[in-house]
PDB file of C-alpha atoms in Angstrom:
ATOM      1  CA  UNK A   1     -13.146 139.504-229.859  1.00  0.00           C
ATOM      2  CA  UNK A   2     -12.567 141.247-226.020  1.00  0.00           C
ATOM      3  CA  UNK A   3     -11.881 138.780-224.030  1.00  0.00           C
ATOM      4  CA  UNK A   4     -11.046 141.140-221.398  1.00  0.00           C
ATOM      5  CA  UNK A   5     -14.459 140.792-219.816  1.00  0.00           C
ATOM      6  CA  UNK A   6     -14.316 136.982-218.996  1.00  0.00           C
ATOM      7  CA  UNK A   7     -14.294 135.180-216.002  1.00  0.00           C
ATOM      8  CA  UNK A   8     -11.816 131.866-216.411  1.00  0.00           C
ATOM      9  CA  UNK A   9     -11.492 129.554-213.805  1.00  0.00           C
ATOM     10  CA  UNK A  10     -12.545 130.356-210.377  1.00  0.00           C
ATOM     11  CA  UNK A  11     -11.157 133.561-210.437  1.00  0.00           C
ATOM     12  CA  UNK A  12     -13.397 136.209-209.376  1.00  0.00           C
ATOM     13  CA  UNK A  13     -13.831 139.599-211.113  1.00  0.00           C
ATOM     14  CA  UNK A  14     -17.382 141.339-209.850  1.00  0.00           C
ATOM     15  CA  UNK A  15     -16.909 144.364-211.014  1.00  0.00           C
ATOM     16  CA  UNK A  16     -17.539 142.532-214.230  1.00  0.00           C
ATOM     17  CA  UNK A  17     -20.762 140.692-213.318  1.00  0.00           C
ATOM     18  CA  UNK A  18     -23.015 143.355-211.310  1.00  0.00           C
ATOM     19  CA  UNK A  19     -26.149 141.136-212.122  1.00  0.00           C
ATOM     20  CA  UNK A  20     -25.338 138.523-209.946  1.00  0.00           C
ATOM     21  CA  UNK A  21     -24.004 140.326-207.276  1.00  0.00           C
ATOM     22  CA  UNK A  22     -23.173 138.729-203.609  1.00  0.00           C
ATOM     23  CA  UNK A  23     -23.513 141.743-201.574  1.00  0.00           C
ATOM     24  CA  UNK A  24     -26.016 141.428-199.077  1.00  0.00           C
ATOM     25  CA  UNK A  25     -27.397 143.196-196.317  1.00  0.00           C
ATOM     26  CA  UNK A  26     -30.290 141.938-193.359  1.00  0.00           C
ATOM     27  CA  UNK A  27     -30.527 144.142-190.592  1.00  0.00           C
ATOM     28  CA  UNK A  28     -29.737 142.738-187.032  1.00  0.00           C
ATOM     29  CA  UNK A  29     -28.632 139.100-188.970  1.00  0.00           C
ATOM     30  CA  UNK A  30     -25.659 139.860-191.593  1.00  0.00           C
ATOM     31  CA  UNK A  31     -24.319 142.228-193.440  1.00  0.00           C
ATOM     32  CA  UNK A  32     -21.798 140.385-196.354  1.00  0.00           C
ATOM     33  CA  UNK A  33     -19.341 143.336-198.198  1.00  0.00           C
ATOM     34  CA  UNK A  34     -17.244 142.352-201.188  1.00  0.00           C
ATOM     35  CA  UNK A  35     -14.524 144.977-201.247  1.00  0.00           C
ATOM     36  CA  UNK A  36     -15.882 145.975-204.810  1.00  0.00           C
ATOM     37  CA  UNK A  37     -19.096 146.784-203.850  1.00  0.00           C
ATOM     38  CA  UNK A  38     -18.387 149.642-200.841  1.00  0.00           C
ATOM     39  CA  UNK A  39     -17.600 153.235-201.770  1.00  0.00           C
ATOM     40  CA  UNK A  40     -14.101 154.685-200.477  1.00  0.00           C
ATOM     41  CA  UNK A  41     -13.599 158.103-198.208  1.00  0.00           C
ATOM     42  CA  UNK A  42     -10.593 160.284-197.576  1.00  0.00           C
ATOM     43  CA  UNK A  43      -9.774 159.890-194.282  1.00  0.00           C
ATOM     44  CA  UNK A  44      -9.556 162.905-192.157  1.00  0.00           C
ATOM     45  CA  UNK A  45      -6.483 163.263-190.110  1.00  0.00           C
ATOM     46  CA  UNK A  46      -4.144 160.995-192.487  1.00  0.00           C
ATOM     47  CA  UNK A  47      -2.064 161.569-196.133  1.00  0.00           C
ATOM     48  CA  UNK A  48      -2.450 160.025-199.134  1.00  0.00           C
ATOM     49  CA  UNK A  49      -4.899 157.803-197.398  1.00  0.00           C
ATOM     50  CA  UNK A  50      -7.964 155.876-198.865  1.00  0.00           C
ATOM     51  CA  UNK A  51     -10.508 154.308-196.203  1.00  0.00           C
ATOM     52  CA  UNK A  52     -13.472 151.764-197.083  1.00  0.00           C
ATOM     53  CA  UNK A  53     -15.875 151.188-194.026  1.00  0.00           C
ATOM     54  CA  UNK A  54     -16.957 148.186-193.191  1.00  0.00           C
ATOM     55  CA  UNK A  55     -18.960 148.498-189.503  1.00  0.00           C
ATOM     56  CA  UNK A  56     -19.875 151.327-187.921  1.00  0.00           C
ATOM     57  CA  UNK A  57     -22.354 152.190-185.330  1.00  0.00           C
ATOM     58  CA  UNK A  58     -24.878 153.171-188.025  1.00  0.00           C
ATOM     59  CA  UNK A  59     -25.313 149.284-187.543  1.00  0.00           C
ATOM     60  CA  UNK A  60     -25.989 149.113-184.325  1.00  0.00           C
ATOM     61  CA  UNK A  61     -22.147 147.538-183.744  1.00  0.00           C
ATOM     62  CA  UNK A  62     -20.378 148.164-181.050  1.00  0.00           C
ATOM     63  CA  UNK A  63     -16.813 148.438-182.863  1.00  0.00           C
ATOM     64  CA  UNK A  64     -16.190 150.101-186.294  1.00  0.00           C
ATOM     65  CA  UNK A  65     -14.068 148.354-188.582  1.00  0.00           C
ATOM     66  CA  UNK A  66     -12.424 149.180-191.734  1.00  0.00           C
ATOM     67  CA  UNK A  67      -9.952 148.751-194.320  1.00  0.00           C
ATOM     68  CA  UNK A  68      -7.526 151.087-195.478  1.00  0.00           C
ATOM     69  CA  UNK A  69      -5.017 151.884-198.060  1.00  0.00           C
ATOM     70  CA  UNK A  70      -1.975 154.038-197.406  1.00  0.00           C
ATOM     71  CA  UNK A  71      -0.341 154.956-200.907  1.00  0.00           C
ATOM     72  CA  UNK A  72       3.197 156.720-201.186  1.00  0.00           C
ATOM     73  CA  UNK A  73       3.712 159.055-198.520  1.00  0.00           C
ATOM     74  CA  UNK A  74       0.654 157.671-196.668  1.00  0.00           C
ATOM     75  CA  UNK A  75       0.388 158.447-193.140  1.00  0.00           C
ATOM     76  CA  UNK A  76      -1.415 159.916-190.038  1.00  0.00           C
ATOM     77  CA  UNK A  77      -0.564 163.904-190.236  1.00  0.00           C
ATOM     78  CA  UNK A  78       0.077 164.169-186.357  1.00  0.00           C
ATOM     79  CA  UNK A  79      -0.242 161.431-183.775  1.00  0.00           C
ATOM     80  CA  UNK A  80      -3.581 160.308-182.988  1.00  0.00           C
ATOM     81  CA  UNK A  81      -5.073 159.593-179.469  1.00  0.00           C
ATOM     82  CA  UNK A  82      -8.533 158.779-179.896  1.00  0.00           C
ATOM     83  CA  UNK A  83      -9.795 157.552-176.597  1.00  0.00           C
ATOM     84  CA  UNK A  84     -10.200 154.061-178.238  1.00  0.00           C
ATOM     85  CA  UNK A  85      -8.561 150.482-178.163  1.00  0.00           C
ATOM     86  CA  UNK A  86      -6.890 149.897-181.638  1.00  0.00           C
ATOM     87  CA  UNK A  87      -6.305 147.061-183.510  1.00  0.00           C
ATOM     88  CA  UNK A  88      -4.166 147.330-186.854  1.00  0.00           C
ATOM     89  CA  UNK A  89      -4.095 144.341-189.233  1.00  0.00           C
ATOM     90  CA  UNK A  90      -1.514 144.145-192.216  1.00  0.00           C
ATOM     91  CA  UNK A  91      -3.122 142.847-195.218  1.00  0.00           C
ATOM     92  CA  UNK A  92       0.032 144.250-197.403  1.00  0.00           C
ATOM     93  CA  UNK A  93       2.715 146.287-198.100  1.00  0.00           C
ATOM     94  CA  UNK A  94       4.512 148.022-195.164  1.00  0.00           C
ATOM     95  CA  UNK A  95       4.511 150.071-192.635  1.00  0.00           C
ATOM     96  CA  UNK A  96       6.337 151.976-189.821  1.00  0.00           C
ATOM     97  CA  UNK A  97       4.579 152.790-186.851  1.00  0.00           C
ATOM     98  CA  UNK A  98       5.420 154.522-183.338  1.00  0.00           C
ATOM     99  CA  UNK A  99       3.501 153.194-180.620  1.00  0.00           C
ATOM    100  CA  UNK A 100       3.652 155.752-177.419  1.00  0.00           C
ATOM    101  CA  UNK A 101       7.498 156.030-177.783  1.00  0.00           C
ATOM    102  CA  UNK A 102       8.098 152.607-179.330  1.00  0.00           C
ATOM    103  CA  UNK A 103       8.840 152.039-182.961  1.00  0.00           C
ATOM    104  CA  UNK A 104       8.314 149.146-184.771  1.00  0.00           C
ATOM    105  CA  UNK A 105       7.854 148.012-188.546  1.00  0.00           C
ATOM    106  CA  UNK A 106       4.965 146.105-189.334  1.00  0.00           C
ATOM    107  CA  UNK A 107       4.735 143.468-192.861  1.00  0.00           C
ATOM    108  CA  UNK A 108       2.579 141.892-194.262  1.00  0.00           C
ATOM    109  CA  UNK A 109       0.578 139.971-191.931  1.00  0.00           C
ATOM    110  CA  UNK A 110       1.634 141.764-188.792  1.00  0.00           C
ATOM    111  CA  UNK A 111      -0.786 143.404-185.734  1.00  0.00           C
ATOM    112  CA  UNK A 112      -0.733 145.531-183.478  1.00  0.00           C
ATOM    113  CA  UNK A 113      -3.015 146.352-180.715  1.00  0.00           C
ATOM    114  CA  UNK A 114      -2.716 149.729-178.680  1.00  0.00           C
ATOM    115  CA  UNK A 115      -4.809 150.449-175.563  1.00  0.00           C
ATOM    116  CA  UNK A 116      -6.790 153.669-174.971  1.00  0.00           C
ATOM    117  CA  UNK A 117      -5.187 156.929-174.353  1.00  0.00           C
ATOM    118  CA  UNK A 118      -1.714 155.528-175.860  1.00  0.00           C
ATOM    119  CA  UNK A 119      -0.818 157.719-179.185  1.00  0.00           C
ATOM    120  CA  UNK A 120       0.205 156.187-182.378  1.00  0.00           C
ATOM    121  CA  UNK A 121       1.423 157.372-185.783  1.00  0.00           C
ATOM    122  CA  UNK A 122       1.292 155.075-188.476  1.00  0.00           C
ATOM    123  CA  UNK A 123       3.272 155.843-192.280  1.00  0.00           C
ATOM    124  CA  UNK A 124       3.407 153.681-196.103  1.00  0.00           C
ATOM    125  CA  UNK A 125       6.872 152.166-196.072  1.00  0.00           C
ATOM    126  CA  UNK A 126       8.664 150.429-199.046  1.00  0.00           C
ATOM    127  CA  UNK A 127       7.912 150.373-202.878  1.00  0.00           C
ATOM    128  CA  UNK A 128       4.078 149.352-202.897  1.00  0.00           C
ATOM    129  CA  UNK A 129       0.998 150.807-201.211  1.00  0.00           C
ATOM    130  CA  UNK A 130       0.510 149.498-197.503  1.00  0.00           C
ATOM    131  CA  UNK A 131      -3.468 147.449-196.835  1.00  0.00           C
ATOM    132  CA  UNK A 132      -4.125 147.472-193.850  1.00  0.00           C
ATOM    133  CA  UNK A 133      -7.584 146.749-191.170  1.00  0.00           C
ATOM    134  CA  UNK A 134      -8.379 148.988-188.377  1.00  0.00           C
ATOM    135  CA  UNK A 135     -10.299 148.051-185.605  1.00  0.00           C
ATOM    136  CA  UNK A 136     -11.334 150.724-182.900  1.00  0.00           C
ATOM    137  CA  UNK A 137     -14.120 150.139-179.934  1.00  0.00           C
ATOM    138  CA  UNK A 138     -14.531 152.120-176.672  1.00  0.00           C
ATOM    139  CA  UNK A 139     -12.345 149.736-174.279  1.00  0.00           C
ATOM    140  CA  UNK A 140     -14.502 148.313-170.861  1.00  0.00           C
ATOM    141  CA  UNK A 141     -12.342 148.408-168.057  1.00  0.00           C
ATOM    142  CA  UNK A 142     -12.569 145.920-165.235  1.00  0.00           C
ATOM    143  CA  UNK A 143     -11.873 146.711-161.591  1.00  0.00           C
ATOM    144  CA  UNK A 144     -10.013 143.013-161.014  1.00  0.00           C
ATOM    145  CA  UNK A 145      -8.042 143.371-164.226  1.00  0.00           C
ATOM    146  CA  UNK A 146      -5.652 145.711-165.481  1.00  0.00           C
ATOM    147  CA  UNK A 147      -5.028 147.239-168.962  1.00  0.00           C
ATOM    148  CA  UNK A 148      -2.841 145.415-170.836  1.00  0.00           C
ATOM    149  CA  UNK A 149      -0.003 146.804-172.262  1.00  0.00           C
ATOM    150  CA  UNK A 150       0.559 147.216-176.208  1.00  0.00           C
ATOM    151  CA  UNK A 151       0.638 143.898-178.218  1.00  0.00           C
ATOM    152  CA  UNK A 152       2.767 143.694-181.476  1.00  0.00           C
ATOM    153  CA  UNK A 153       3.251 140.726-183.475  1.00  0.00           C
ATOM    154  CA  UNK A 154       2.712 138.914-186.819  1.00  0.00           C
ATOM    155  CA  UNK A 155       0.026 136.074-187.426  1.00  0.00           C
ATOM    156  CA  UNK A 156       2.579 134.135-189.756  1.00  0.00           C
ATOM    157  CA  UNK A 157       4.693 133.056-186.839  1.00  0.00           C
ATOM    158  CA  UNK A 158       1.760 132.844-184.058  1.00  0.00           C
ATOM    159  CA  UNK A 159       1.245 128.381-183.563  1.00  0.00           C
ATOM    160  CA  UNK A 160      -1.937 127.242-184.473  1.00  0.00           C
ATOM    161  CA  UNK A 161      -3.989 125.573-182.198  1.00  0.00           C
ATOM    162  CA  UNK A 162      -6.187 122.599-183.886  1.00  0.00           C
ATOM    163  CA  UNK A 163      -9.679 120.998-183.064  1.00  0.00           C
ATOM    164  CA  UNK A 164     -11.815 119.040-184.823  1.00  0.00           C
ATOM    165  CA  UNK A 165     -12.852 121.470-187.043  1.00  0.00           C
ATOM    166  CA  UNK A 166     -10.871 124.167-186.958  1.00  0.00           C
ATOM    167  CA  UNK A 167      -6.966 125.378-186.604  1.00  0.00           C
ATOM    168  CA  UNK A 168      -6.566 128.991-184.353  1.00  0.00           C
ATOM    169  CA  UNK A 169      -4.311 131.852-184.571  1.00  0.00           C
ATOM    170  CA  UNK A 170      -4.646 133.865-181.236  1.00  0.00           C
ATOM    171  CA  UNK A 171      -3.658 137.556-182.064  1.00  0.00           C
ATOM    172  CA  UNK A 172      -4.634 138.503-178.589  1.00  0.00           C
ATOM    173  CA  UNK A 173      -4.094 136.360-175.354  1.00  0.00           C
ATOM    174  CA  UNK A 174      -7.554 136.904-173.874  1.00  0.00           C
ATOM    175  CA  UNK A 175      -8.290 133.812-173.022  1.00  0.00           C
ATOM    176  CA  UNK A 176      -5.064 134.443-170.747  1.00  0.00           C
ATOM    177  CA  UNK A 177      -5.473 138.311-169.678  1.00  0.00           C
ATOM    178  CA  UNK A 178      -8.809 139.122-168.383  1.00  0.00           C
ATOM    179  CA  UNK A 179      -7.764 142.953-168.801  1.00  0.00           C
ATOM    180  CA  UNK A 180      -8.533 141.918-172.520  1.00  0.00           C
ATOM    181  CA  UNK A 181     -12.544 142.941-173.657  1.00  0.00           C
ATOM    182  CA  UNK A 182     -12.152 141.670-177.359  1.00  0.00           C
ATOM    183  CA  UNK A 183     -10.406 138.533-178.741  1.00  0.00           C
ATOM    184  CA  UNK A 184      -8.802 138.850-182.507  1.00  0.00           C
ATOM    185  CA  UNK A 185      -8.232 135.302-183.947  1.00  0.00           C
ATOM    186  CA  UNK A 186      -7.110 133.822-187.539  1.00  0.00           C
ATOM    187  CA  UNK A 187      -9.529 130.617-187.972  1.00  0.00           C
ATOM    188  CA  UNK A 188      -8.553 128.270-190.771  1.00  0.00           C
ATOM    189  CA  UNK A 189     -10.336 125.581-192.203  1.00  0.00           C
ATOM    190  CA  UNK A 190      -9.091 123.465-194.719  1.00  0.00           C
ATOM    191  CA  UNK A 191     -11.171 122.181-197.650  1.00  0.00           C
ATOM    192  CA  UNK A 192     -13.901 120.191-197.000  1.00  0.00           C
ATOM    193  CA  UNK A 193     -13.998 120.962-193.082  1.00  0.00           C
ATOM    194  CA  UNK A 194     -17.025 122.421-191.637  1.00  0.00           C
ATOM    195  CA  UNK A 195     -17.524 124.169-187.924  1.00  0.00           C
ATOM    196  CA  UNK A 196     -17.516 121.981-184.802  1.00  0.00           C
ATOM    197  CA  UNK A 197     -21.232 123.304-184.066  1.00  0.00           C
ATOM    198  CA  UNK A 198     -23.568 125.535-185.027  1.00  0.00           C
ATOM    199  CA  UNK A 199     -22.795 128.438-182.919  1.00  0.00           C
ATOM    200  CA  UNK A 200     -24.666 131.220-180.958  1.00  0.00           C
ATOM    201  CA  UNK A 201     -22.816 134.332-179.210  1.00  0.00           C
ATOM    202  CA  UNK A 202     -24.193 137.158-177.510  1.00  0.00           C
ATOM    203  CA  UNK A 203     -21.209 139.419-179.256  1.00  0.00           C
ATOM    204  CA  UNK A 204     -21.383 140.557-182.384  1.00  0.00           C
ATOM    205  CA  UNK A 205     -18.848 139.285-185.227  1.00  0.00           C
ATOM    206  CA  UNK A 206     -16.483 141.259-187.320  1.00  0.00           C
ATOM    207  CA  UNK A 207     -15.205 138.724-190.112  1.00  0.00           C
ATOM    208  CA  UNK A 208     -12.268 139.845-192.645  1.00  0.00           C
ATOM    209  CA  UNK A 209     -11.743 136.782-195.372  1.00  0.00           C
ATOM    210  CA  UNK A 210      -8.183 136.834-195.618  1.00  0.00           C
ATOM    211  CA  UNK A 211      -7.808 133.514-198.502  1.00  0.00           C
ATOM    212  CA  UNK A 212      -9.692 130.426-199.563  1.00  0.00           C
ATOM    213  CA  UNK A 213     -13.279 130.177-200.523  1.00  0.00           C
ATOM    214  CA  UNK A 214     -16.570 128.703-198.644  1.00  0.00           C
ATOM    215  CA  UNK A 215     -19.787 129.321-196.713  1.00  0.00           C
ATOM    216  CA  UNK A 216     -20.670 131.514-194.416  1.00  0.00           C
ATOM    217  CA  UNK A 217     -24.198 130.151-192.869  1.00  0.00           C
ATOM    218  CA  UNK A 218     -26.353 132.297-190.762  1.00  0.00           C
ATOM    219  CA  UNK A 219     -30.160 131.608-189.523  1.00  0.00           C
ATOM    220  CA  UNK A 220     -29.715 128.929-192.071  1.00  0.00           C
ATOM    221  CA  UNK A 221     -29.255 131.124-195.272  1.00  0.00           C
ATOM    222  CA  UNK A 222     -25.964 130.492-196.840  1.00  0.00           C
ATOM    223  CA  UNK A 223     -23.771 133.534-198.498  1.00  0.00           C
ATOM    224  CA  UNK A 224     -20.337 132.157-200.463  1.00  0.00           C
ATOM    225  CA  UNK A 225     -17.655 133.837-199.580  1.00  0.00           C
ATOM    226  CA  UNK A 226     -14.041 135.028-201.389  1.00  0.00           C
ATOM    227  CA  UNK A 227     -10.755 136.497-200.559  1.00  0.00           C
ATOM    228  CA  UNK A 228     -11.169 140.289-199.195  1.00  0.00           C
ATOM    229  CA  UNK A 229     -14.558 139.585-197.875  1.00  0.00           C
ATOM    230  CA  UNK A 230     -16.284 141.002-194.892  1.00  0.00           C
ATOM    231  CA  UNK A 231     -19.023 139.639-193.150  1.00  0.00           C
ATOM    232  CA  UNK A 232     -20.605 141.552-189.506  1.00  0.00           C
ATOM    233  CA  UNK A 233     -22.577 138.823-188.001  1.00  0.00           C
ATOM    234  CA  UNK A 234     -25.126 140.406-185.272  1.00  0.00           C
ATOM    235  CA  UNK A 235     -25.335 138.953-181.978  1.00  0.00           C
ATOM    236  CA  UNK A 236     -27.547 135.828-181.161  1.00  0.00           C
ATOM    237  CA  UNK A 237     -27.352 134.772-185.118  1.00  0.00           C
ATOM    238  CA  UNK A 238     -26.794 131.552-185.352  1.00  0.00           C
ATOM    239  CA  UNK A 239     -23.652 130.109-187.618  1.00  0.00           C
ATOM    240  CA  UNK A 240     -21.321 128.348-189.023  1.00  0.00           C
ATOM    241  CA  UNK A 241     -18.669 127.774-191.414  1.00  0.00           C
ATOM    242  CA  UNK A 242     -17.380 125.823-194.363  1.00  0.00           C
ATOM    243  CA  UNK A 243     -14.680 125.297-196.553  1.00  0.00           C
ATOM    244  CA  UNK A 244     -13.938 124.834-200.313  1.00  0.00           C
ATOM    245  CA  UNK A 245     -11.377 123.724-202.321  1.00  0.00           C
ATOM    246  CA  UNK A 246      -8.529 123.964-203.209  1.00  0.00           C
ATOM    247  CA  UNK A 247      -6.401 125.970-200.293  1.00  0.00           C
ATOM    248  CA  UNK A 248      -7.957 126.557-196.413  1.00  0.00           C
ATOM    249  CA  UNK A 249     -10.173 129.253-195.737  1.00  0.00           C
ATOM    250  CA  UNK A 250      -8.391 131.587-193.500  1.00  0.00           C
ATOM    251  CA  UNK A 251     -10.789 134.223-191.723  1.00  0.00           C
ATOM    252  CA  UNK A 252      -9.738 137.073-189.182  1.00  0.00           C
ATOM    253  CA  UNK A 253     -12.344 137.002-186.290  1.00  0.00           C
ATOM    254  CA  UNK A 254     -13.179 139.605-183.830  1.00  0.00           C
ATOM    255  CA  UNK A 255     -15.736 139.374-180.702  1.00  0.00           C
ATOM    256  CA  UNK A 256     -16.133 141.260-177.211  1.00  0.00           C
ATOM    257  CA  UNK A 257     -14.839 138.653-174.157  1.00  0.00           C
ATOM    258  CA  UNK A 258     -14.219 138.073-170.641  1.00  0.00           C
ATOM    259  CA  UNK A 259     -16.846 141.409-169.954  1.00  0.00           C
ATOM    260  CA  UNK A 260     -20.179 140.822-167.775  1.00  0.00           C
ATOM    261  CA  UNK A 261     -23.392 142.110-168.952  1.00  0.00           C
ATOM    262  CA  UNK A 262     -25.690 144.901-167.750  1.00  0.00           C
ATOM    263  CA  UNK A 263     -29.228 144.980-166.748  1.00  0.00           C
TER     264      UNK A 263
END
C-alpha cells in the first residue's frame, strides 16, 4: 500500500487534504492564506524569480505584501527605485543586496528596511534558493520628523522584550523614531499563552507565521494557524492570539504608527 499520501503526527501536508481546507477569506475581517493554497507569478523586473501575493490593494490594504523565492541566479535585473518604503524579510537561504551604495549580505532571518527614493538590488547567494517577504507601502512623511535612514539587521540577535503574554522582537525602532509610519515586530508566544487583551487597532495587520502552531481569533471566529501562514487582519477587527504546543508561536507583525488621521 502508498503510504505516501498520509498525514503522521502533526505534520501538515494540505496539498494532500483539499477537503478540509483552512483557507479562508471575509471581506473587511480576515483573509487566512496557507502558502499552498495561492497561485505564484513571475515577477517583472527580477531573474529566476517566483512571487506569491499575499495583500494587495485589491483588498482595500494599504501595503502589499508578499513572499518570494529567488532560485539560482535570482535577482532584480537593474536596480529598482520604486517610490516606496521597503521592507525585506529572510525566511531562507541567502542573499546579497546593495542598498543605495551600501552592500550587505543578508541570512536567514535577516531585514532590511529601505526608505523611498533609495535604490536597491537584491541577488540568490549560496547553494539553496533564497525565501524571502517583501513589504512595500507609499511612506507618510511628517513635517516634525525626518526620514530615517536605512535599517539592516537580523531578528535572531534583536533582545526580546517580555509581558505577560507575550515576548517582542522590534525590527524597527518606531516606538523610538517618529520619522517611522509602520512598526515590523516578531511576537512569540509560548505554548499555552494567550494575548494580554483582546485587541482593536485602527491599522490594518499583515501577519507572516514564521513557526509554532495556534489560534488566530477575530470577531470571535477562530482560524488555526501553521508555519508559513499569512493572515491580513482589517482594521477595527477585533483579536487575539494563542498558542499550542509543543514550541512558541513566532509571528512577524506589521501595522501603520506614530501617523495622525485625516478627516
Amino acid at each position: 500500500m502508498d503510504i505516501s499520501k498520509f498525514n503522521p503526527g502533526m505534520e501538515l501536508q494540505e496539498r494532500n487534504h483539499l477537503s478540509v481546507s483552512r483557507t479562508k477569506k471575509e471581506p473587511d475581517v480576515v483573509c487566512q492564506m496557507p502558502k499552498q493554497f495561492i497561485f505564484s507569478d513571475n515577477l517583472p523586473g527580477w531573474v529566476n524569480t517566483e512571487v506569491w501575493n499575499y495583500t494587495t490593494r485589491r483588498m482595500n490594504a494599504e501595503f502589499v505584501m508578499c513572499r518570494m523565492e529567488l532560485r539560482e541566479g535570482g535577482c532584480t535585473q537593474e536596480p529598482v527605485c520604486n517610490g516606496y518604503e521597503n521592507f525585506f524579510y529572510v525566511l531562507s537561504g541567502r542573499v546579497h543586496m546593495l542598498i543605495g551604495s551600501e552592500a550587505h549580505t543578508m541570512d536567514q532571518a535577516g531585514y532590511c528596511w529601505i526608505p523611498p527614493e533609495v535604490a536597491f538590488e537584491i541577488k540568490q547567494a549560496g547553494e539553496e534558493p533564497a525565501q524571502l517577504l517583501w513589504v512595500k507601502k507609499v511612506y507618510k512623511p511628517l513635517e516634525t520628523a525626518a526620514m530615517p535612514s536605512a535599517v539592516v539587521g537580523n531578528a535572531d540577535k534583536l533582545e526580546a522584550e517580555g509581558n505577560t503574554a507575550e515576548y517582542i522582537k522590534k525590527c524597527l525602532p518606531a516606538d523610538k523614531d517618529m520619522g517611522f509610519d509602520l512598526s515590523i515586530d516578531l511576537l512569540i508566544y509560548y505554548p499555552g499563552v494567550t494575548s494580554e487583551q483582546t485587541e482593536m487597532h485602527m491599522s490594518a495587520h499583515g501577519m507572516y507565521v514564521l513557526e509554532g502552531r495556534g489560534d488566530v481569533v477575530v470577531n470571535n471566529q477562530h482560524y488555526e494557524t501553521h508555519e508559513n501562514d499569512y493572515f491580513y487582519i482589517a482594521p477595527c477587527a477585533p483579536h487575539y492570539i494563542a498558542a499550542y504546543a509543543p514550541k512558541p508561536l513566532c509571528i512577524l507583525v506589521l501595522e501603520d504608527v506614530n501617523r495622525d488621521f485625516a478627516l
